[in-house]
């Protein structure tokens, strides 16, 4: 972006740049919203079409995983949710979160040059700070997925010096790349890739993605402790499987499979450090 250029999100411009993409068909933009995920879920329950994109400049009740809040100043970052209706069983949805993470990584590389890593299950980290968080929420009928909402909060043109009060070690593209980037171009790059990647993944072509999300994972080989709905699991993170579950080798050398949870990385003394303390 050139110095002095204004980076305003305009649905018409986004629609035009998205061209034939499924995400161009139903763009819902509000300057302020409680949460793009909440609105996208409500729309999903009321039959909104595949590809619905909900976008805002400011959230008054942005949500993260595990009931946390997502804080972001207005007009600086990307805050959006997309709705998909993939023909999948519920357990396969987690692999789409990994595919979404890869689409974000590739879009970021193209537009800004930064290269974050994935902190399973839903964060992107860059230089030790949290760059982005994904919130995946879905509805299931029987064993099949009715709709999935993928929400993204991505710190773009925000100076993390302003982060005081947010309570987590955040970073942004501006902080790491030292330049402002066009949020519109970044959004479009991410969405075009996500459309292509998710299409392949849903048709069962996961091989390349599976390899890449393992190569990009910052937890593998590390001692971790995971807080799950069924208690705590600790051991060494060994890989993320094809359904997006992390495989932990416990102290007895047995594999434990975890689909979702909150991870702490253990230091050599066995103490945990919460990388996403209050994301
Ligand atoms: C996390 O780090 O736990 C996930 C954060 C996800 C935040 C995004 S911002 C856009 C979308 N709407 C929300 O309310 N949350 C997601």
XYZ file of C-alpha atoms and ligand atoms in Angstrom:
295
model
C 0.000 0.000 0.000
C 1.278 3.450 -0.850
C 1.874 5.954 1.937
C -1.258 7.972 2.654
C -3.508 5.536 0.779
C -6.738 4.867 2.607
C -7.521 1.232 3.386
C -11.287 1.159 3.663
C -13.247 -2.063 3.275
C -15.861 -1.586 0.535
C -18.171 -4.493 -0.295
C -18.454 -3.449 -3.975
C -14.701 -3.400 -4.438
C -14.328 -6.725 -2.632
C -17.100 -8.275 -4.752
C -15.459 -7.112 -7.951
C -12.035 -8.389 -6.948
C -13.516 -11.750 -5.916
C -14.959 -12.116 -9.424
C -16.542 -15.555 -9.907
C -15.699 -16.733 -6.388
C -18.503 -18.261 -4.311
C -17.626 -15.674 -1.653
C -18.700 -12.831 -3.965
C -22.347 -13.870 -4.115
C -23.597 -12.828 -0.679
C -21.411 -10.255 1.072
C -22.858 -8.808 4.248
C -20.994 -5.782 5.545
C -21.730 -3.687 8.620
C -19.418 -1.019 10.031
C -20.111 -2.413 13.499
C -21.390 -5.837 14.522
C -21.500 -7.768 17.761
C -19.668 -10.721 16.184
C -19.361 -11.806 12.553
C -19.503 -15.449 13.688
C -22.738 -14.899 15.582
C -24.397 -13.253 12.586
C -23.052 -15.878 10.147
C -24.380 -18.698 12.378
C -27.802 -17.045 12.579
C -27.836 -16.667 8.807
C -26.704 -20.273 8.408
C -29.595 -21.465 10.564
C -31.979 -19.425 8.379
C -30.716 -21.011 5.154
C -28.114 -18.485 3.916
C -26.239 -19.790 0.874
C -22.848 -21.424 0.756
C -20.153 -18.745 0.517
C -21.943 -16.087 2.581
C -19.291 -13.627 3.780
C -19.904 -11.495 6.866
C -17.453 -8.667 7.328
C -17.074 -5.766 9.720
C -14.714 -2.992 10.771
C -15.545 -3.335 14.455
C -16.991 -5.994 16.760
C -18.580 -5.161 20.080
C -18.612 -8.790 21.265
C -15.920 -10.538 19.203
C -15.500 -14.113 20.360
C -12.545 -16.484 20.587
C -12.443 -20.155 21.507
C -13.206 -21.385 25.028
C -15.478 -18.394 25.746
C -12.662 -15.869 25.339
C -13.043 -12.423 23.815
C -11.427 -11.248 20.614
C -10.336 -7.636 20.848
C -9.442 -5.548 17.841
C -9.443 -1.813 17.185
C -11.744 -0.546 14.423
C -10.602 -0.097 10.801
C -7.194 -1.721 11.192
C -7.536 -5.494 10.981
C -9.522 -8.215 9.273
C -12.621 -9.459 11.075
C -14.823 -11.748 9.028
C -16.682 -15.049 8.872
C -17.573 -17.288 5.944
C -20.298 -19.884 5.727
C -19.808 -23.225 3.972
C -22.154 -26.166 3.553
C -19.685 -28.993 2.899
C -20.910 -32.548 2.437
C -18.915 -33.988 5.322
C -19.274 -35.836 8.573
C -18.863 -33.714 11.680
C -15.420 -35.079 12.580
C -13.985 -33.975 9.239
C -14.726 -30.304 9.891
C -11.534 -29.942 11.922
C -9.454 -30.693 8.827
C -11.102 -27.711 7.117
C -9.843 -25.430 9.897
C -6.319 -26.609 9.032
C -7.015 -25.994 5.341
C -8.291 -22.494 6.212
C -5.045 -21.866 8.133
C -3.041 -22.829 5.023
C -5.119 -20.506 2.826
C -4.409 -17.667 5.278
C -0.681 -18.494 5.358
C -0.474 -18.507 1.553
C -2.511 -15.302 1.204
C -0.275 -13.610 3.788
C 2.871 -14.710 1.973
C 1.644 -13.282 -1.318
C 0.419 -9.934 0.015
C 2.799 -9.187 2.890
C 5.703 -11.641 2.721
C 5.219 -12.797 6.338
C 5.262 -16.520 7.069
C 3.465 -17.507 10.266
C 3.227 -20.953 11.841
C 0.144 -22.855 12.970
C -0.441 -23.374 16.645
C -2.926 -26.210 16.669
C -5.855 -26.040 16.639
C -6.691 -22.517 15.536
C -3.971 -19.889 15.901
C -1.318 -18.388 13.686
C 1.856 -17.180 15.367
C 4.601 -14.975 14.045
C 7.825 -14.153 15.910
C 6.339 -15.369 19.185
C 3.178 -13.255 18.960
C -0.341 -14.199 18.014
C -1.087 -12.888 14.540
C -4.478 -14.482 13.974
C -7.163 -16.641 15.518
C -9.710 -18.846 13.787
C -13.087 -19.655 15.317
C -14.811 -22.610 13.633
C -18.411 -23.285 14.621
C -20.781 -25.728 12.987
C -24.205 -27.264 13.070
C -24.821 -30.961 12.574
C -27.932 -32.856 11.530
C -27.589 -36.537 12.384
C -23.930 -37.217 11.619
C -23.711 -34.757 8.747
C -22.714 -31.144 8.703
C -25.511 -28.657 8.028
C -23.241 -25.603 7.839
C -19.843 -24.447 9.104
C -18.797 -20.908 9.977
C -15.098 -20.079 9.817
C -14.304 -16.797 11.570
C -10.982 -15.037 11.277
C -9.466 -12.258 13.341
C -6.187 -11.219 11.685
C -4.005 -8.378 12.954
C -3.000 -6.371 9.908
C -2.322 -2.629 10.162
C -2.399 -2.422 13.920
C 0.489 -1.280 16.028
C 0.776 -3.825 18.834
C 2.048 -1.049 21.067
C -1.681 -0.359 21.299
C -2.298 -3.866 22.537
C -2.197 -2.968 26.226
C -5.344 -4.182 27.846
C -5.920 -7.012 25.418
C -4.034 -9.374 27.707
C -2.189 -11.505 25.169
C 1.096 -11.334 23.268
C -0.183 -10.080 19.961
C 1.589 -9.110 16.807
C 0.534 -7.805 13.412
C 1.713 -7.636 9.820
C 2.617 -3.984 10.367
C 4.768 -4.900 13.372
C 6.619 -7.751 11.675
C 6.822 -6.624 8.047
C 7.129 -2.930 8.864
C 4.560 -1.936 6.256
C 0.846 -1.476 5.812
C -0.910 -3.815 3.434
C -4.254 -3.598 1.671
C -6.792 -5.472 3.766
C -8.989 -5.822 0.702
C -6.265 -7.539 -1.309
C -5.369 -9.762 1.625
C -8.998 -10.752 2.183
C -9.452 -11.578 -1.497
C -6.268 -13.672 -1.646
C -7.258 -15.634 1.445
C -10.804 -16.275 0.237
C -9.849 -17.344 -3.276
C -7.385 -19.828 -1.852
C -9.832 -21.084 0.748
C -12.427 -21.730 -1.929
C -9.947 -23.754 -3.980
C -8.367 -25.596 -1.039
C -11.627 -26.438 0.739
C -13.085 -27.716 -2.538
C -10.170 -30.108 -2.922
C -10.278 -31.165 0.715
C -14.010 -31.885 0.641
C -13.518 -34.059 -2.439
C -10.994 -36.082 -0.463
C -7.780 -34.689 -1.973
C -6.052 -33.910 1.301
C -2.545 -35.296 0.734
C -0.631 -32.079 0.022
C -2.519 -30.136 2.687
C -1.924 -32.825 5.298
C 1.820 -32.674 4.652
C 1.880 -28.882 4.705
C -0.092 -28.396 7.909
C 2.321 -30.738 9.686
C 5.363 -28.911 8.286
C 3.870 -25.614 9.462
C 2.934 -26.713 12.973
C 4.879 -25.106 15.785
C 3.942 -27.709 18.421
C 5.320 -30.872 16.872
C 8.180 -32.448 18.816
C 7.378 -30.302 21.862
C 6.114 -31.319 25.272
C 2.535 -30.120 25.613
C -0.389 -30.232 27.976
C -3.865 -30.102 26.484
C -6.965 -29.185 28.405
C -9.800 -31.140 26.793
C -13.485 -31.526 27.574
C -12.570 -34.914 29.139
C -9.588 -33.809 31.202
C -5.905 -33.058 30.738
C -3.544 -34.909 28.415
C 0.196 -34.374 28.367
C 3.057 -35.746 26.320
C 4.967 -35.012 23.163
C 3.056 -33.630 20.163
C 3.834 -35.988 17.313
C 1.604 -35.027 14.344
C -1.734 -33.656 13.246
C -3.743 -36.353 11.524
C -5.830 -36.144 8.354
C -8.938 -35.131 10.290
C -7.124 -32.282 12.048
C -6.714 -34.070 15.396
C -3.383 -33.795 17.208
C -1.586 -37.012 18.184
C 0.195 -36.930 21.525
C 2.681 -39.575 22.665
C 2.053 -39.999 26.361
C 4.641 -41.002 28.965
C 3.956 -44.696 28.265
C 4.584 -44.208 24.550
C 0.879 -44.591 23.754
C -0.765 -42.399 21.153
C -3.564 -40.157 22.404
C -5.732 -38.472 19.808
C -7.243 -35.066 20.602
C -9.693 -33.305 18.292
C -10.019 -30.076 20.210
C -8.532 -28.449 23.281
C -6.436 -25.703 24.776
C -2.671 -26.243 24.538
C 0.160 -25.194 26.822
C 3.742 -25.807 25.744
C 5.755 -27.368 28.556
C 9.254 -26.100 29.283
C 12.089 -28.474 30.239
C 10.929 -28.392 33.879
C 7.510 -29.638 32.791
C 5.779 -26.334 33.484
C 3.294 -25.032 30.968
C 3.355 -21.684 29.254
C 0.054 -20.667 27.773
C 0.845 -19.137 24.434
C -2.722 -18.065 23.956
C -3.448 -16.960 27.485
C -6.484 -14.836 26.708
C -6.910 -14.749 22.995
C -9.352 -17.513 18.951
O -8.225 -17.026 18.940
O -9.769 -18.187 19.908
C -10.251 -17.296 17.764
C -10.511 -15.847 17.519
C -11.466 -15.622 16.353
C -11.846 -14.164 16.215
C -12.676 -13.934 14.985
S -12.900 -12.224 14.652
C -14.100 -12.587 13.442
C -14.928 -13.734 13.973
N -16.015 -13.245 14.788
C -15.865 -13.548 16.068
O -16.633 -13.216 16.983
N -14.765 -14.289 16.226
C -14.086 -14.518 14.988
